[in-house]
Amino acid sequence: MVRAAFLVLSILFVLVGCREKSPIQGEEVKADYFPLAEGNRWVYVGGSADSLADTITFEVAEMETLSTGNPAWKIRRNWKRLGQSGVDFFYIEKRANEAVLYLSKTDPNPDVFLKLPLSDGKTWSKVTGRMVKDPEKEPLNITKTFTVTFADTVTVSDKTYEKCFKVESHEKAPDATLMSTYDWYAPGVGRVKSVMRSSSRDYKIRLIDHALH
């Protein structure tokens, strides 16, 4: 759950440039749903309910080498919340057919969080962790399932983006949904808004500024 909280509450920004598909399955169109380059920057406001008082900025720092020997982009996250601020980093490795998150260069358990290319109707799942409910029984697997849908037009911060995709994910234990996330991606921009939903609250972010190189 610690890793899941980092992924969502830190507003992990998926860095994906890929060939996407149109709303008609099987018909491909060329589109970059997250332009990845050194110096690219995205600024968001976020918060619970209608109070978007947090500010989160993501910037692509540089390419570094993971302990596996593979190259990955180092991502800088600057955040401001409730009078506090901070900076942290994580790494994104983009493979031929998936994107992988590393919390550090030596992360022994990275997360495959996106399958490429995105296309309408695409689904996949992965085991993200284990939950102990009864010490006398075997731990229960926590599974995260993903579904991609064509979202067409999305309006965020008075800007309208066309040909968007929505990636919906649900993290579940055998008897409960622990967390659901909804992310919208626009071609040539990247993620433009997100919603994280748990049993206790909703957390939302929306893009207010970006600069691409």
mmCIF file of C-alpha atoms in Angstrom:
data_model
loop_
_atom_site.group_PDB
_atom_site.id
_atom_site.type_symbol
_atom_site.label_atom_id
_atom_site.label_comp_id
_atom_site.label_asym_id
_atom_site.label_seq_id
_atom_site.Cartn_x
_atom_site.Cartn_y
_atom_site.Cartn_z
ATOM 1 C CA MET A 1 0.000 0.000 0.000
ATOM 2 C CA VAL A 2 2.973 2.314 0.538
ATOM 3 C CA ARG A 3 3.924 1.942 -3.118
ATOM 4 C CA ALA A 4 0.309 2.443 -4.211
ATOM 5 C CA ALA A 5 0.057 5.609 -2.143
ATOM 6 C CA PHE A 6 3.229 6.955 -3.730
ATOM 7 C CA LEU A 7 1.923 6.193 -7.198
ATOM 8 C CA VAL A 8 -1.334 8.025 -6.677
ATOM 9 C CA LEU A 9 -0.956 10.623 -3.939
ATOM 10 C CA SER A 10 2.358 11.814 -5.327
ATOM 11 C CA ILE A 11 0.527 12.084 -8.647
ATOM 12 C CA LEU A 12 2.858 9.906 -10.621
ATOM 13 C CA PHE A 13 3.182 11.355 -14.099
ATOM 14 C CA VAL A 14 3.242 8.663 -16.745
ATOM 15 C CA LEU A 15 5.901 9.453 -19.311
ATOM 16 C CA VAL A 16 4.832 7.731 -22.470
ATOM 17 C CA GLY A 17 5.454 8.489 -26.104
ATOM 18 C CA CYS A 18 3.856 5.822 -28.294
ATOM 19 C CA ARG A 19 1.714 4.871 -31.251
ATOM 20 C CA GLU A 20 -1.903 5.165 -30.188
ATOM 21 C CA LYS A 21 -5.072 3.824 -31.732
ATOM 22 C CA SER A 22 -8.252 5.538 -32.764
ATOM 23 C CA PRO A 23 -11.617 4.755 -31.102
ATOM 24 C CA ILE A 24 -12.079 2.059 -33.739
ATOM 25 C CA GLN A 25 -10.029 -0.914 -32.608
ATOM 26 C CA GLY A 26 -7.329 -1.941 -35.023
ATOM 27 C CA GLU A 27 -7.057 1.447 -36.744
ATOM 28 C CA GLU A 28 -3.767 3.001 -35.659
ATOM 29 C CA VAL A 29 -2.877 6.679 -35.709
ATOM 30 C CA LYS A 30 0.472 8.222 -34.861
ATOM 31 C CA ALA A 31 0.255 10.237 -31.651
ATOM 32 C CA ASP A 32 2.554 11.088 -28.763
ATOM 33 C CA TYR A 33 0.438 10.952 -25.614
ATOM 34 C CA PHE A 34 3.346 12.105 -23.501
ATOM 35 C CA PRO A 35 6.302 13.829 -25.139
ATOM 36 C CA LEU A 36 9.380 12.680 -23.257
ATOM 37 C CA ALA A 37 12.477 14.886 -23.439
ATOM 38 C CA GLU A 38 14.931 16.485 -21.030
ATOM 39 C CA GLY A 39 13.511 19.731 -19.654
ATOM 40 C CA ASN A 40 9.857 18.937 -20.311
ATOM 41 C CA ARG A 41 7.699 20.283 -17.489
ATOM 42 C CA TRP A 42 4.061 19.969 -16.339
ATOM 43 C CA VAL A 43 2.388 21.976 -13.572
ATOM 44 C CA TYR A 44 -0.783 20.818 -11.803
ATOM 45 C CA VAL A 45 -3.085 21.928 -9.059
ATOM 46 C CA GLY A 46 -4.584 19.239 -6.856
ATOM 47 C CA GLY A 47 -6.655 18.560 -3.791
ATOM 48 C CA SER A 48 -9.726 16.935 -2.316
ATOM 49 C CA ALA A 49 -13.237 17.798 -3.475
ATOM 50 C CA ASP A 50 -13.318 21.277 -5.072
ATOM 51 C CA SER A 51 -10.370 22.658 -3.092
ATOM 52 C CA LEU A 52 -7.365 22.409 -5.429
ATOM 53 C CA ALA A 53 -4.827 24.090 -3.151
ATOM 54 C CA ASP A 54 -1.852 21.800 -3.804
ATOM 55 C CA THR A 55 0.699 22.519 -6.537
ATOM 56 C CA ILE A 56 2.688 19.724 -8.166
ATOM 57 C CA THR A 57 5.367 20.238 -10.818
ATOM 58 C CA PHE A 58 7.014 17.407 -12.738
ATOM 59 C CA GLU A 59 10.143 17.914 -14.817
ATOM 60 C CA VAL A 60 12.207 15.484 -16.857
ATOM 61 C CA ALA A 61 15.738 15.812 -15.470
ATOM 62 C CA GLU A 62 18.106 13.528 -17.363
ATOM 63 C CA MET A 63 18.630 9.962 -18.484
ATOM 64 C CA GLU A 64 20.398 7.750 -15.935
ATOM 65 C CA THR A 65 21.342 4.092 -15.723
ATOM 66 C CA LEU A 66 19.433 1.764 -13.404
ATOM 67 C CA SER A 67 21.074 -1.013 -11.402
ATOM 68 C CA THR A 68 19.751 -3.380 -14.090
ATOM 69 C CA GLY A 69 21.901 -1.587 -16.653
ATOM 70 C CA ASN A 70 18.873 -0.196 -18.480
ATOM 71 C CA PRO A 71 18.456 3.545 -19.156
ATOM 72 C CA ALA A 72 15.597 5.430 -17.498
ATOM 73 C CA TRP A 73 14.420 9.020 -17.227
ATOM 74 C CA LYS A 74 14.920 10.705 -13.861
ATOM 75 C CA ILE A 75 11.786 12.673 -12.952
ATOM 76 C CA ARG A 76 11.869 15.572 -10.485
ATOM 77 C CA ARG A 77 8.677 16.283 -8.513
ATOM 78 C CA ASN A 78 8.257 19.606 -6.695
ATOM 79 C CA TRP A 79 5.202 19.885 -4.452
ATOM 80 C CA LYS A 80 3.559 22.470 -2.221
ATOM 81 C CA ARG A 81 0.811 21.502 0.207
ATOM 82 C CA LEU A 82 -0.614 23.083 3.364
ATOM 83 C CA GLY A 83 2.278 25.519 3.698
ATOM 84 C CA GLN A 84 4.890 22.815 3.212
ATOM 85 C CA SER A 85 7.006 21.994 0.178
ATOM 86 C CA GLY A 86 9.440 19.375 -0.986
ATOM 87 C CA VAL A 87 11.329 17.786 -3.852
ATOM 88 C CA ASP A 88 11.729 14.115 -4.677
ATOM 89 C CA PHE A 89 12.664 11.922 -7.623
ATOM 90 C CA PHE A 90 11.648 8.691 -9.298
ATOM 91 C CA TYR A 91 12.561 6.933 -12.547
ATOM 92 C CA ILE A 92 10.624 5.855 -15.610
ATOM 93 C CA GLU A 93 11.919 3.170 -17.956
ATOM 94 C CA LYS A 94 10.049 3.024 -21.248
ATOM 95 C CA ARG A 95 10.325 -0.357 -22.905
ATOM 96 C CA ALA A 96 8.988 -1.453 -26.294
ATOM 97 C CA ASN A 97 5.572 -2.423 -24.944
ATOM 98 C CA GLU A 98 5.344 -1.101 -21.392
ATOM 99 C CA ALA A 99 6.343 1.698 -19.011
ATOM 100 C CA VAL A 100 7.950 0.871 -15.668
ATOM 101 C CA LEU A 101 8.245 2.923 -12.462
ATOM 102 C CA TYR A 102 11.281 2.709 -10.166
ATOM 103 C CA LEU A 103 11.248 4.524 -6.814
ATOM 104 C CA SER A 104 15.057 4.453 -6.928
ATOM 105 C CA LYS A 105 17.736 3.220 -9.316
ATOM 106 C CA THR A 106 18.050 0.065 -7.206
ATOM 107 C CA ASP A 107 14.317 -0.551 -6.689
ATOM 108 C CA PRO A 108 14.006 -4.374 -6.470
ATOM 109 C CA ASN A 109 10.271 -4.376 -7.173
ATOM 110 C CA PRO A 110 9.466 -1.905 -9.971
ATOM 111 C CA ASP A 111 5.911 -1.387 -11.178
ATOM 112 C CA VAL A 112 4.809 -2.053 -14.742
ATOM 113 C CA PHE A 113 2.081 0.582 -14.755
ATOM 114 C CA LEU A 114 1.243 0.986 -18.439
ATOM 115 C CA LYS A 115 1.033 -1.350 -21.429
ATOM 116 C CA LEU A 116 1.798 0.115 -24.841
ATOM 117 C CA PRO A 117 0.410 1.152 -27.175
ATOM 118 C CA LEU A 118 -2.781 2.509 -25.622
ATOM 119 C CA SER A 119 -5.914 1.510 -27.527
ATOM 120 C CA ASP A 120 -9.650 1.640 -26.937
ATOM 121 C CA GLY A 121 -10.819 -1.428 -25.020
ATOM 122 C CA LYS A 122 -7.354 -2.583 -23.970
ATOM 123 C CA THR A 123 -7.162 -4.251 -20.540
ATOM 124 C CA TRP A 124 -4.451 -5.802 -18.363
ATOM 125 C CA SER A 125 -3.823 -6.647 -14.729
ATOM 126 C CA LYS A 126 -0.977 -7.222 -12.288
ATOM 127 C CA VAL A 127 -0.472 -8.286 -8.680
ATOM 128 C CA THR A 128 0.730 -5.187 -6.800
ATOM 129 C CA GLY A 129 1.200 -6.590 -3.294
ATOM 130 C CA ARG A 130 -0.164 -8.818 -0.553
ATOM 131 C CA MET A 131 -2.499 -8.127 2.368
ATOM 132 C CA VAL A 132 -2.482 -9.919 5.720
ATOM 133 C CA LYS A 133 -6.022 -10.099 7.144
ATOM 134 C CA ASP A 134 -5.633 -13.199 9.313
ATOM 135 C CA PRO A 135 -2.158 -14.015 10.724
ATOM 136 C CA GLU A 136 -3.085 -17.695 10.739
ATOM 137 C CA LYS A 137 -3.880 -17.748 7.015
ATOM 138 C CA GLU A 138 -1.973 -17.087 3.823
ATOM 139 C CA PRO A 139 -1.718 -13.405 2.751
ATOM 140 C CA LEU A 140 -4.212 -12.272 0.118
ATOM 141 C CA ASN A 141 -3.059 -10.958 -3.232
ATOM 142 C CA ILE A 142 -3.846 -7.335 -4.118
ATOM 143 C CA THR A 143 -4.557 -7.083 -7.842
ATOM 144 C CA LYS A 144 -4.683 -3.970 -9.998
ATOM 145 C CA THR A 145 -6.685 -4.053 -13.226
ATOM 146 C CA PHE A 146 -6.491 -1.477 -16.033
ATOM 147 C CA THR A 147 -8.913 -0.507 -18.802
ATOM 148 C CA VAL A 148 -8.315 1.986 -21.621
ATOM 149 C CA THR A 149 -11.194 3.848 -23.277
ATOM 150 C CA PHE A 150 -11.317 6.543 -25.926
ATOM 151 C CA ALA A 151 -12.423 9.713 -24.116
ATOM 152 C CA ASP A 152 -12.673 11.989 -27.185
ATOM 153 C CA THR A 153 -12.850 15.615 -25.970
ATOM 154 C CA VAL A 154 -11.676 16.656 -22.486
ATOM 155 C CA THR A 155 -11.820 20.220 -21.117
ATOM 156 C CA VAL A 156 -9.348 21.145 -18.360
ATOM 157 C CA SER A 157 -8.528 24.627 -17.029
ATOM 158 C CA ASP A 158 -10.512 26.270 -19.854
ATOM 159 C CA LYS A 159 -8.559 24.335 -22.491
ATOM 160 C CA THR A 160 -10.101 21.650 -24.678
ATOM 161 C CA TYR A 161 -8.116 18.597 -25.760
ATOM 162 C CA GLU A 162 -9.297 16.236 -28.493
ATOM 163 C CA LYS A 163 -8.651 12.546 -29.210
ATOM 164 C CA CYS A 164 -7.945 11.771 -25.551
ATOM 165 C CA PHE A 165 -7.690 8.403 -23.837
ATOM 166 C CA LYS A 166 -8.789 7.538 -20.311
ATOM 167 C CA VAL A 167 -6.900 4.890 -18.324
ATOM 168 C CA GLU A 168 -8.977 3.500 -15.465
ATOM 169 C CA SER A 169 -7.462 1.280 -12.781
ATOM 170 C CA HIS A 170 -8.855 -0.516 -9.738
ATOM 171 C CA GLU A 171 -6.735 -1.941 -6.942
ATOM 172 C CA LYS A 172 -8.616 -4.783 -5.272
ATOM 173 C CA ALA A 173 -8.307 -7.279 -2.463
ATOM 174 C CA PRO A 174 -10.476 -10.400 -2.799
ATOM 175 C CA ASP A 175 -13.397 -8.783 -0.956
ATOM 176 C CA ALA A 176 -12.970 -5.027 -1.500
ATOM 177 C CA THR A 177 -11.823 -2.295 -3.870
ATOM 178 C CA LEU A 178 -9.031 -0.410 -2.123
ATOM 179 C CA MET A 179 -8.387 2.377 -4.611
ATOM 180 C CA SER A 180 -9.513 3.479 -8.068
ATOM 181 C CA THR A 181 -7.757 5.946 -10.352
ATOM 182 C CA TYR A 182 -8.850 7.654 -13.562
ATOM 183 C CA ASP A 183 -6.254 9.362 -15.779
ATOM 184 C CA TRP A 184 -6.872 11.323 -18.986
ATOM 185 C CA TYR A 185 -4.146 11.708 -21.635
ATOM 186 C CA ALA A 186 -4.094 14.179 -24.527
ATOM 187 C CA PRO A 187 -1.958 13.800 -27.669
ATOM 188 C CA GLY A 188 1.072 16.051 -27.732
ATOM 189 C CA VAL A 189 0.614 16.988 -24.058
ATOM 190 C CA GLY A 190 0.395 13.964 -21.746
ATOM 191 C CA ARG A 191 -1.749 13.598 -18.648
ATOM 192 C CA VAL A 192 -4.201 16.482 -18.344
ATOM 193 C CA LYS A 193 -6.217 15.371 -15.319
ATOM 194 C CA SER A 194 -6.544 12.569 -12.772
ATOM 195 C CA VAL A 195 -8.933 11.404 -10.077
ATOM 196 C CA MET A 196 -7.982 9.068 -7.228
ATOM 197 C CA ARG A 197 -10.901 7.550 -5.347
ATOM 198 C CA SER A 198 -10.756 5.593 -2.085
ATOM 199 C CA SER A 199 -13.306 4.790 0.582
ATOM 200 C CA SER A 200 -12.358 7.917 2.542
ATOM 201 C CA ARG A 201 -11.989 10.632 -0.112
ATOM 202 C CA ASP A 202 -11.394 11.723 -3.690
ATOM 203 C CA TYR A 203 -8.187 13.436 -4.777
ATOM 204 C CA LYS A 204 -8.084 15.336 -8.072
ATOM 205 C CA ILE A 205 -5.445 17.071 -10.156
ATOM 206 C CA ARG A 206 -5.631 19.124 -13.347
ATOM 207 C CA LEU A 207 -3.008 20.557 -15.650
ATOM 208 C CA ILE A 208 -2.576 24.348 -15.566
ATOM 209 C CA ASP A 209 0.702 24.806 -17.465
ATOM 210 C CA HIS A 210 3.287 22.850 -19.412
ATOM 211 C CA ALA A 211 6.433 23.429 -21.473
ATOM 212 C CA LEU A 212 7.822 20.918 -23.961
ATOM 213 C CA HIS A 213 11.197 20.777 -25.707
#
